[in-house]
XYZ file of C-alpha atoms in Angstrom:
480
model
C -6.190 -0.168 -21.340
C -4.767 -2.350 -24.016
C -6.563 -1.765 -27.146
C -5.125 -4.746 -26.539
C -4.587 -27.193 -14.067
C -2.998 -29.287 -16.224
C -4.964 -32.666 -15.476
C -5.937 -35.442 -16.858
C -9.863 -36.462 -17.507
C -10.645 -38.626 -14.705
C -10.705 -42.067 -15.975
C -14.053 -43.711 -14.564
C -13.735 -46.986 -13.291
C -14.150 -50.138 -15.852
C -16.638 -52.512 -14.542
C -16.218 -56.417 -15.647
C -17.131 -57.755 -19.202
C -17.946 -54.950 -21.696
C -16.898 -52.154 -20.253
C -17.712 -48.358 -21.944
C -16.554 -45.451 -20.038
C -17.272 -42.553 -20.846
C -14.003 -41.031 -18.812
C -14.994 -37.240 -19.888
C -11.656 -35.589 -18.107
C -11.192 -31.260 -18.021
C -13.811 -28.808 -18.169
C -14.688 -27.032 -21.410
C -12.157 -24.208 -22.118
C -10.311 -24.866 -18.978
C -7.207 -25.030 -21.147
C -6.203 -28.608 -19.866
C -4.740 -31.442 -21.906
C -8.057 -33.867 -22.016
C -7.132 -37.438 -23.152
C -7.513 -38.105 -26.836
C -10.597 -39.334 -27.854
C -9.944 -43.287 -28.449
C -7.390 -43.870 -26.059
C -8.248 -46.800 -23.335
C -9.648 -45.115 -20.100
C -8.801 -47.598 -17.750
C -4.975 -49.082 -16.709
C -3.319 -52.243 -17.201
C -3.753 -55.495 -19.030
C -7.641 -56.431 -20.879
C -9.769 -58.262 -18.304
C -9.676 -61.942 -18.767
C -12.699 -63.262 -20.670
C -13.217 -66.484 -18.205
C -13.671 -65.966 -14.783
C -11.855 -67.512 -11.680
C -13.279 -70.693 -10.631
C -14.787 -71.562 -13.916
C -12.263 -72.248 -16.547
C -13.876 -75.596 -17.584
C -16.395 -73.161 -19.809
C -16.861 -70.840 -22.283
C -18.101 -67.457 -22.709
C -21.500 -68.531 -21.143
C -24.350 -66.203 -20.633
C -24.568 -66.763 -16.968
C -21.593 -65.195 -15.849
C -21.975 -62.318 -18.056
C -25.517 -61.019 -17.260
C -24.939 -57.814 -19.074
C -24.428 -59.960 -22.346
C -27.745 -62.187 -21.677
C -29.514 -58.573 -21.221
C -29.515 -57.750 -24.341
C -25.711 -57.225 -25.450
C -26.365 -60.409 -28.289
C -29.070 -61.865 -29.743
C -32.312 -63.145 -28.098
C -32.550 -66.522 -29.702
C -28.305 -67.288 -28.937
C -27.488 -70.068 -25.763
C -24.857 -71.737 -24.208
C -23.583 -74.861 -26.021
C -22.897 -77.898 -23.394
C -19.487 -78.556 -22.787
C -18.232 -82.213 -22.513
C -16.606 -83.262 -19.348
C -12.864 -83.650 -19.133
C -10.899 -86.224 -17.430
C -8.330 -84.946 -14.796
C -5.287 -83.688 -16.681
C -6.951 -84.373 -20.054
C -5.126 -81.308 -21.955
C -7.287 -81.812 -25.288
C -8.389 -78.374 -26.320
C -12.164 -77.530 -25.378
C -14.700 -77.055 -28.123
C -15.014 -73.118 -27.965
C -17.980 -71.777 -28.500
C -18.287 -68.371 -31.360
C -21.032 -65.746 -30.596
C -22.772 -64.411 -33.493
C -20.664 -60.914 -34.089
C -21.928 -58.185 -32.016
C -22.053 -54.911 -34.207
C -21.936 -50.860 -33.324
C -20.434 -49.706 -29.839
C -20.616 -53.564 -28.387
C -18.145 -54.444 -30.885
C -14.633 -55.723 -29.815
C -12.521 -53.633 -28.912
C -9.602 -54.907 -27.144
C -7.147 -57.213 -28.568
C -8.533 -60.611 -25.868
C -12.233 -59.939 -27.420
C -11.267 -59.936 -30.981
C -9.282 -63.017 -30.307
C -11.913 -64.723 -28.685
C -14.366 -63.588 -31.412
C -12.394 -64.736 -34.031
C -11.490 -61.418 -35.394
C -8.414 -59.363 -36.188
C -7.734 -56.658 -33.309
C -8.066 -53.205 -34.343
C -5.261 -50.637 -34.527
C -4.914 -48.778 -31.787
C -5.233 -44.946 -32.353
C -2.648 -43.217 -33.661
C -0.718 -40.988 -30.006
C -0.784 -37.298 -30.035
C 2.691 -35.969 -31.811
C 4.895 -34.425 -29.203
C 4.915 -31.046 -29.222
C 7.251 -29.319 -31.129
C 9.515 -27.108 -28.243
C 10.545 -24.288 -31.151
C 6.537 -24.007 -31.694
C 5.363 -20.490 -30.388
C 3.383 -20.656 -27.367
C -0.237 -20.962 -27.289
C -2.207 -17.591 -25.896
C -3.267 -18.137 -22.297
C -6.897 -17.084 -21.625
C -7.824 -13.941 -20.762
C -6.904 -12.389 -16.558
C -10.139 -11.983 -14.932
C -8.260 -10.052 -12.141
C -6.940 -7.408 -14.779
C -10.003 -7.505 -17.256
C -12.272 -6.531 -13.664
C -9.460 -3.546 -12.655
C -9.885 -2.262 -16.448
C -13.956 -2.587 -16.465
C -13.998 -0.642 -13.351
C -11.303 1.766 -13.937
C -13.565 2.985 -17.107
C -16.367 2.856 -15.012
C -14.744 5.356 -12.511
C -13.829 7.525 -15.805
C -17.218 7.973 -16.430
C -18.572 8.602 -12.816
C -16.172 11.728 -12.438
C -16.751 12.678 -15.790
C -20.575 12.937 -14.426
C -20.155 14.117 -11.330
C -16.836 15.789 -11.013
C -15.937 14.521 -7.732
C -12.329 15.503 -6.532
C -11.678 12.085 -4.468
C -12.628 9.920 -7.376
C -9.013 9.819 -8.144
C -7.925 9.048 -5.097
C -10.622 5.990 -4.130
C -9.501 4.186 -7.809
C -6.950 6.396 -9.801
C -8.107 5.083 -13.005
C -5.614 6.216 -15.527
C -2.627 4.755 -13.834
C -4.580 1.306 -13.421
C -4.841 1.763 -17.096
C -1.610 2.254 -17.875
C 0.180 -0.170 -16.019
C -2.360 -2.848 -17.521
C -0.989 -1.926 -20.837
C 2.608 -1.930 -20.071
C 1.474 -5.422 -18.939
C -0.041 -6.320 -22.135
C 2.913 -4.233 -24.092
C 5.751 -6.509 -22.405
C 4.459 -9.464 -23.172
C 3.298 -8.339 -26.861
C 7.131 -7.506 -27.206
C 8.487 -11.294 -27.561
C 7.092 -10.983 -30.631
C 9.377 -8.688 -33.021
C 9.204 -4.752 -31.882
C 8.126 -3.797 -35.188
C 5.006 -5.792 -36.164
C 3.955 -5.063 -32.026
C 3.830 -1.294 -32.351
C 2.043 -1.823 -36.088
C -0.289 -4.190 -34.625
C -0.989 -1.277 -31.415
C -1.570 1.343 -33.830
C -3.919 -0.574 -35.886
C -5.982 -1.062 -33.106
C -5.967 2.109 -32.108
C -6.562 4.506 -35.063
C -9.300 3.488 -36.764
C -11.311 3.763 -34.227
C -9.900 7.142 -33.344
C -10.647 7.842 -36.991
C -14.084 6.563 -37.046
C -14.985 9.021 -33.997
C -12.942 12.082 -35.051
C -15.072 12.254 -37.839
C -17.772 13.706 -35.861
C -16.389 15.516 -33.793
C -13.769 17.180 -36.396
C -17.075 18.098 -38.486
C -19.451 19.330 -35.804
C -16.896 21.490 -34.884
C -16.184 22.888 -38.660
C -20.202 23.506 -38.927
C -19.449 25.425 -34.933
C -17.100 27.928 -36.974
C -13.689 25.891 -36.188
C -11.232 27.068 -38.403
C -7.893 24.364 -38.351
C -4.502 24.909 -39.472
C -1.336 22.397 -39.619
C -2.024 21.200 -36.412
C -4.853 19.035 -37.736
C -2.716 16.257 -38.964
C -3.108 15.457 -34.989
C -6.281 13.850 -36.058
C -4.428 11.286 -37.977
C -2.161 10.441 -35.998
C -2.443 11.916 -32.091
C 1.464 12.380 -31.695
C 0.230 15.437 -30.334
C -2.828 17.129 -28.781
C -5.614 17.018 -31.641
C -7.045 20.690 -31.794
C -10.196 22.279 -31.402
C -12.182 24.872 -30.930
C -13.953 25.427 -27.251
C -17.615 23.670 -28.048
C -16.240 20.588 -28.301
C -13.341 20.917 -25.936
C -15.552 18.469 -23.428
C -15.255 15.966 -25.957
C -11.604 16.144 -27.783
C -10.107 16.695 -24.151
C -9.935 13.433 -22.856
C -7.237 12.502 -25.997
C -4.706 13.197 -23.887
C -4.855 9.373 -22.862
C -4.826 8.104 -26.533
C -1.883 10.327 -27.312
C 0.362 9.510 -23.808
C -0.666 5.384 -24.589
C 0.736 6.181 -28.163
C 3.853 7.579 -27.014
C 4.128 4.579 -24.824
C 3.898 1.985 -27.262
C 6.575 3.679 -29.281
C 8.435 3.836 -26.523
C 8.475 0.643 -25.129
C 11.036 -1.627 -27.216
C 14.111 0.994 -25.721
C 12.339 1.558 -21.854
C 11.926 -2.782 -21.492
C 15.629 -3.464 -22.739
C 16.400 -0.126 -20.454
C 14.214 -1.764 -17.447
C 15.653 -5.544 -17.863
C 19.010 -4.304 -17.139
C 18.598 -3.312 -13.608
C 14.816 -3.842 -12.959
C 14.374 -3.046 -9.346
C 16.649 0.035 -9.525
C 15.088 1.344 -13.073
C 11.629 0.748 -11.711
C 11.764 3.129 -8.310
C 14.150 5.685 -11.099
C 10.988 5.998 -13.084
C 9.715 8.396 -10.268
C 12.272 10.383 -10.948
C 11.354 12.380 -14.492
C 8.320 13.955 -12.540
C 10.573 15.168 -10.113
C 12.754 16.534 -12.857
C 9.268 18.468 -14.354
C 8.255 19.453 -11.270
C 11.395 20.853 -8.884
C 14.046 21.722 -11.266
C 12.731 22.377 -15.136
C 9.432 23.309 -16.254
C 8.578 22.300 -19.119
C 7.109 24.753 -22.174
C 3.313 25.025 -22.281
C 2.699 23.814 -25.520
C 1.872 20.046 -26.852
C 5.434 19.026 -26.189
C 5.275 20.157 -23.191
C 2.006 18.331 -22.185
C 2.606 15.598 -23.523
C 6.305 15.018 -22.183
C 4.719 16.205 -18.095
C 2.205 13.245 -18.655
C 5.014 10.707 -19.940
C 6.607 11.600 -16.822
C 3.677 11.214 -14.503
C 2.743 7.559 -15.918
C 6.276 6.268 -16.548
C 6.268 4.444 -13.026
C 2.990 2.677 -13.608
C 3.809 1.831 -17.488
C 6.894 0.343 -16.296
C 5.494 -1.290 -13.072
C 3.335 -3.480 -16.159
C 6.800 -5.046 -17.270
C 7.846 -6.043 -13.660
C 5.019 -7.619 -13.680
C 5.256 -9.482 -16.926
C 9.130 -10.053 -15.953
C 7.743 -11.584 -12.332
C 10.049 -8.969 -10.795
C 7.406 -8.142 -8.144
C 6.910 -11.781 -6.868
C 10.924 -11.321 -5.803
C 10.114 -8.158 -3.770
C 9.714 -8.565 0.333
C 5.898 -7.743 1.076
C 6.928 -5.620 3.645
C 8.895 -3.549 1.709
C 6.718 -3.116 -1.095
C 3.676 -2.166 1.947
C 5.889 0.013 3.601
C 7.151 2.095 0.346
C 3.751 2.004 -1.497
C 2.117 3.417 1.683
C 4.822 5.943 2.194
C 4.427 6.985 -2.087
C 0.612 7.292 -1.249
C 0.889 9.332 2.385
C 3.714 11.957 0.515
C 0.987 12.330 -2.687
C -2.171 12.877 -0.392
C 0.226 15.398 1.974
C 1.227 16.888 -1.311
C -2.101 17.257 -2.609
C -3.982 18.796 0.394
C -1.671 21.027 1.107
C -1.156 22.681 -2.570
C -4.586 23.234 -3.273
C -3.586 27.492 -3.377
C -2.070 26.382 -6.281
C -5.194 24.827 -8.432
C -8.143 25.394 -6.399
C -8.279 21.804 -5.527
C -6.650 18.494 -4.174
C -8.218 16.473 -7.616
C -5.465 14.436 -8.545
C -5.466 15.454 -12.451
C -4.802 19.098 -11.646
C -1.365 17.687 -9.493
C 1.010 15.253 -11.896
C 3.663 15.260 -8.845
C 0.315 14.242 -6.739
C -0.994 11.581 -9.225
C 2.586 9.853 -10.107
C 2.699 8.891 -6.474
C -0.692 8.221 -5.381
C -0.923 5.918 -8.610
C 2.639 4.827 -7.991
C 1.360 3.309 -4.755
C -1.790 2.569 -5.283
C -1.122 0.698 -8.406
C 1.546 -1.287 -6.813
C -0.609 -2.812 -4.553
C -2.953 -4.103 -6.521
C -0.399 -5.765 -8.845
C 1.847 -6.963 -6.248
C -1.559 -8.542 -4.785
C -2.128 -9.974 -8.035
C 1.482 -11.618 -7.812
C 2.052 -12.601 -4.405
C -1.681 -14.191 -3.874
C -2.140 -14.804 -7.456
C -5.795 -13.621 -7.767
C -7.431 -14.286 -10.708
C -10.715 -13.901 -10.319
C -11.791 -16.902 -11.771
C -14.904 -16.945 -9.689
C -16.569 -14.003 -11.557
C -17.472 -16.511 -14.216
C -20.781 -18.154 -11.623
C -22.184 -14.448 -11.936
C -22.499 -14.643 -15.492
C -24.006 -11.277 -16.074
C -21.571 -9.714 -14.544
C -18.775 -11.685 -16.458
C -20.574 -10.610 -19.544
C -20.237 -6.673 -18.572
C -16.862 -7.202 -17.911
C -15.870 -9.232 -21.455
C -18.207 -6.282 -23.365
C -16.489 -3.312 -21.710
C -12.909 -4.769 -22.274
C -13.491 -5.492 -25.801
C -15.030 -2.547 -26.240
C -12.750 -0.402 -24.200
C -11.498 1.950 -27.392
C -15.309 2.845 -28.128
C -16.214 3.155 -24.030
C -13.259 5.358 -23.825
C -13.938 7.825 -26.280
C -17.757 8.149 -26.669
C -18.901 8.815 -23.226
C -18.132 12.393 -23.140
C -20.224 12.455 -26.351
C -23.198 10.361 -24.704
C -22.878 12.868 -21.202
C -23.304 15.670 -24.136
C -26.042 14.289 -25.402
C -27.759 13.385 -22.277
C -28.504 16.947 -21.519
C -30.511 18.080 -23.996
C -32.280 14.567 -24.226
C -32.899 15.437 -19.810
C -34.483 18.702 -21.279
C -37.070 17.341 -23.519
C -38.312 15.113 -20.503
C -39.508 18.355 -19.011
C -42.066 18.569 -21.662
C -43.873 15.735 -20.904
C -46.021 16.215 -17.634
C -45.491 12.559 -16.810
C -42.004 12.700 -16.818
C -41.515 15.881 -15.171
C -43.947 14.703 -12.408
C -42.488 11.230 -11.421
C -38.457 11.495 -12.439
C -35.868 13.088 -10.707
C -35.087 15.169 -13.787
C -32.862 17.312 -11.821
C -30.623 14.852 -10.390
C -27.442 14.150 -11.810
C -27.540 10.510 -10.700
C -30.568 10.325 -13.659
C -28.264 11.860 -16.317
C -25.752 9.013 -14.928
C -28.154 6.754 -16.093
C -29.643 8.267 -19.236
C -25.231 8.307 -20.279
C -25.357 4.863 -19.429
C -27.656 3.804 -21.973
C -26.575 6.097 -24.351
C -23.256 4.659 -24.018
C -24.759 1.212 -25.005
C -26.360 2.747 -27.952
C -22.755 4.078 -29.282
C -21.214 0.641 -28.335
C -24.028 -0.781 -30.348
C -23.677 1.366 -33.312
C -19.877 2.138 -33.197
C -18.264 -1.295 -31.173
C -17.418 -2.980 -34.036
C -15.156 -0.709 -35.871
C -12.600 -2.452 -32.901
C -13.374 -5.604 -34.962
C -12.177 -4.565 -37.878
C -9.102 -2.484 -36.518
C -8.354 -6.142 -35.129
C -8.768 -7.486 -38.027
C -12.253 -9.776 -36.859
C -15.288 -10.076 -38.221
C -17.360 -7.415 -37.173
C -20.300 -7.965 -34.902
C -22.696 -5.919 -32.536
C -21.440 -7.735 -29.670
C -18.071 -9.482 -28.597
């Protein structure tokens, strides 16, 4: 996760005499250049005050029922006009209307002439955009914001119910990670330095914020920390702990890899935009190195080089997407080998469960850097090729709105659901003292502690959400 068309408004059509359009053109936030407010919404020259057949009058009321409807004053009437002989060019009397005030008054250069009045400037046109100016920020991807809000959602369900296959029906992690090499790449026309300052500012304070707790219960839980604590300033490596809270410092391997990443990234784009095709399927090729031919020490260097390796291929599959590298690719080749990446990672993975007790993809890296590898590549190559964005999700508005919390909030989902799962236990077992509650809910089933970590999980978000705010330097707020 990333803690991180263009038409015109439809002109309506002008009808004779005193025309006022409203000509309302792009939707609201649609990010479409809407024609500036003042600007005639109709083509061509003014419409001709007199019309055909019936130039031997003036402005009369008669053929201009919208003006005797109330567009001038009650008590005002036609003037007679004398008869002219045949080729008689004197100049006609005309005739002056009282001046009509507010939105009737002239407004194109024929009325004011007619009225006697000087025409009014024309509004100032929109300066051309400058081409050095930086780009504006495009809106937020629906498609991507949806894959992140469900990958976290996935994060929790195992986390609840352990399942094995979870992994392998949405591998999460490597969703996540290839988002933010997404996010990273395009952060990166910006300067490299003020990027990675701007990730890490995002990141840590809320990492701080939460580490506070859990560093502290565990010093009242008889943790006693050496060195390695300065982990829990900055998570270059794993933060330690003692074994109560290991179910809740244990998922920091993700903040620590993503770190790693982002420092990372300014040497692996320039490596990737050099060959990209060939650098992207070479990414595969560290966890081959960690698995077959060097293993490598178990220690936090160790860990945290064996994860590098087994998200490198999804981090860097987030620049060829940035870079539009994927729309290039052949869809049958990209099928064929991101089939072929999933088939050897499930053949892998079912037949080496002597070696962990299991075919869950997190206890395999060789397992999950393929199955992701695949996986992930067809869901941004689908993105690509059939440009998906989801726009849609916006008519289902509650939905939308669980999306846009969860994604701003992503930091704070991330790292206080194993707390709120914690916490949901003992909360289950005080239900068991009221005979209500032990009578009519499935207090035993884990799909109701699912649901109790749900809403503790809002309560955190509540409580702890906004400390994203001000790592982003926003004004906080309970909500985004």
């Amino acid at each position: 996760m990333s803690w991180g068309t263009d038409q015109p408004g439809y002109p309506q059509e002008q009808p004779q005499g005193y025309g006022h359009g409203s000509g309302y053109g792009a939707g609201y936030g649609s990010g479409q250049q809407q024609q500036p407010y003042g600007q005639p919404q109709y083509g061509g020259e003014p419409y001709p005050q007199q019309y055909a057949g019936n130039d031997q009058r003036g402005y009369a009321p008669e053929y201009a029922p919208e003006y005797a409807q109330g567009y001038a004053p009650a008590d005002y009437t036609a003037h007679p006009v004398p008869e002219q002989a045949p080729g008689d060019t004197a100049q006609l009397p005309t005739v002056e209307p009282p001046p009509v005030e507010g939105e009737f008054a002239a407004t194109t250069e024929a009325e004011a002439e007619f009225r006697g009045r000087e025409p009014e400037p024309e509004p100032a046109q929109a300066p051309a955009p400058d081409p050095d100016a930086p780009p504006k920020p495009a809106g937020r991807d629906r498609y991507f914001d949806t894959l992140r809000a469900v990958a976290l959602v996935r994060v929790v369900t195992y986390h609840t119910f352990g399942w094995a296959w979870a992994g392998m029906v949405f591998p999460s992690m490597g969703i996540m990670f290839a988002l933010a090499g997404t996010l990273m790449a395009k952060s990166l026309e910006r300067p490299a330095l003020k990027v990675i300052r701007s990730r890490i500012r995002r990141l840590l304070p809320p990492f701080w914020f939460w580490g506070f707790f859990v560093v502290v219960a565990m010093l009242i839980h008889d943790w006693m920390p050496g060195w390695q604590i300065v982990y829990w300033i900055v998570p270059l490596g794993d933060p330690p702990g003692n074994a109560w809270g290991e179910q809740a410092w244990e998922i920091l391997w993700y903040l620590r890899t993503y770190l790693w990443f982002v420092l990372l990234s300014p040497l692996l784009l320039r490596v990737f935009r050099l060959a990209p095709v060939a650098v992207l399927v070479l990414s595969l090729a560290p966890i081959l190195v960690v698995h077959f031919l060097w293993e490598p020490p178990d220690d936090r260097f160790g860990s945290a080089l064996t994860d590098l390796a087994t998200f490198l291929f999804c981090w860097m599959l987030g620049f060829a997407h940035r870079d539009g590298v994927l729309q290039r690719l052949k869809p049958f080749a990209v099928v064929v080998l991101s089939l072929a990446a999933i088939g050897y990672a499930g053949w892998y993975a079912f037949t080496h469960q002597a070696e962990t007790g299991s075919y869950d993809l997190d206890d395999i890296p060789l397992a999950q850097a393929f199955w992701s590898a695949g996986f992930v590549t067809l869901l941004m190559y689908a993105k690509a090729h059939f440009r998906i964005d989801f726009a849609g999700l916006a008519r289902f508005k509650r939905l939308d709105r669980i999306v846009t919390i969860f994604n701003a909030r992503a930091v704070t989902l991330y790292l206080w659901h194993e707390i709120a799962l914690i916490l949901a236990v003992p909360l289950i077992d005080q239900f068991w003292n009221v005979p209500a509650f032990e009578t009519y809910l499935p207090l035993e089933s884990q799909w109701f502690m699912f649901g109790i970590g749900w809403i503790l999980i809002a309560v955190f978000i509540l409580l702890c959400g906004w400390v994203e705010d001000v790592a982003a330097k926003k004004k906080p707020r309970l909500l985004p």
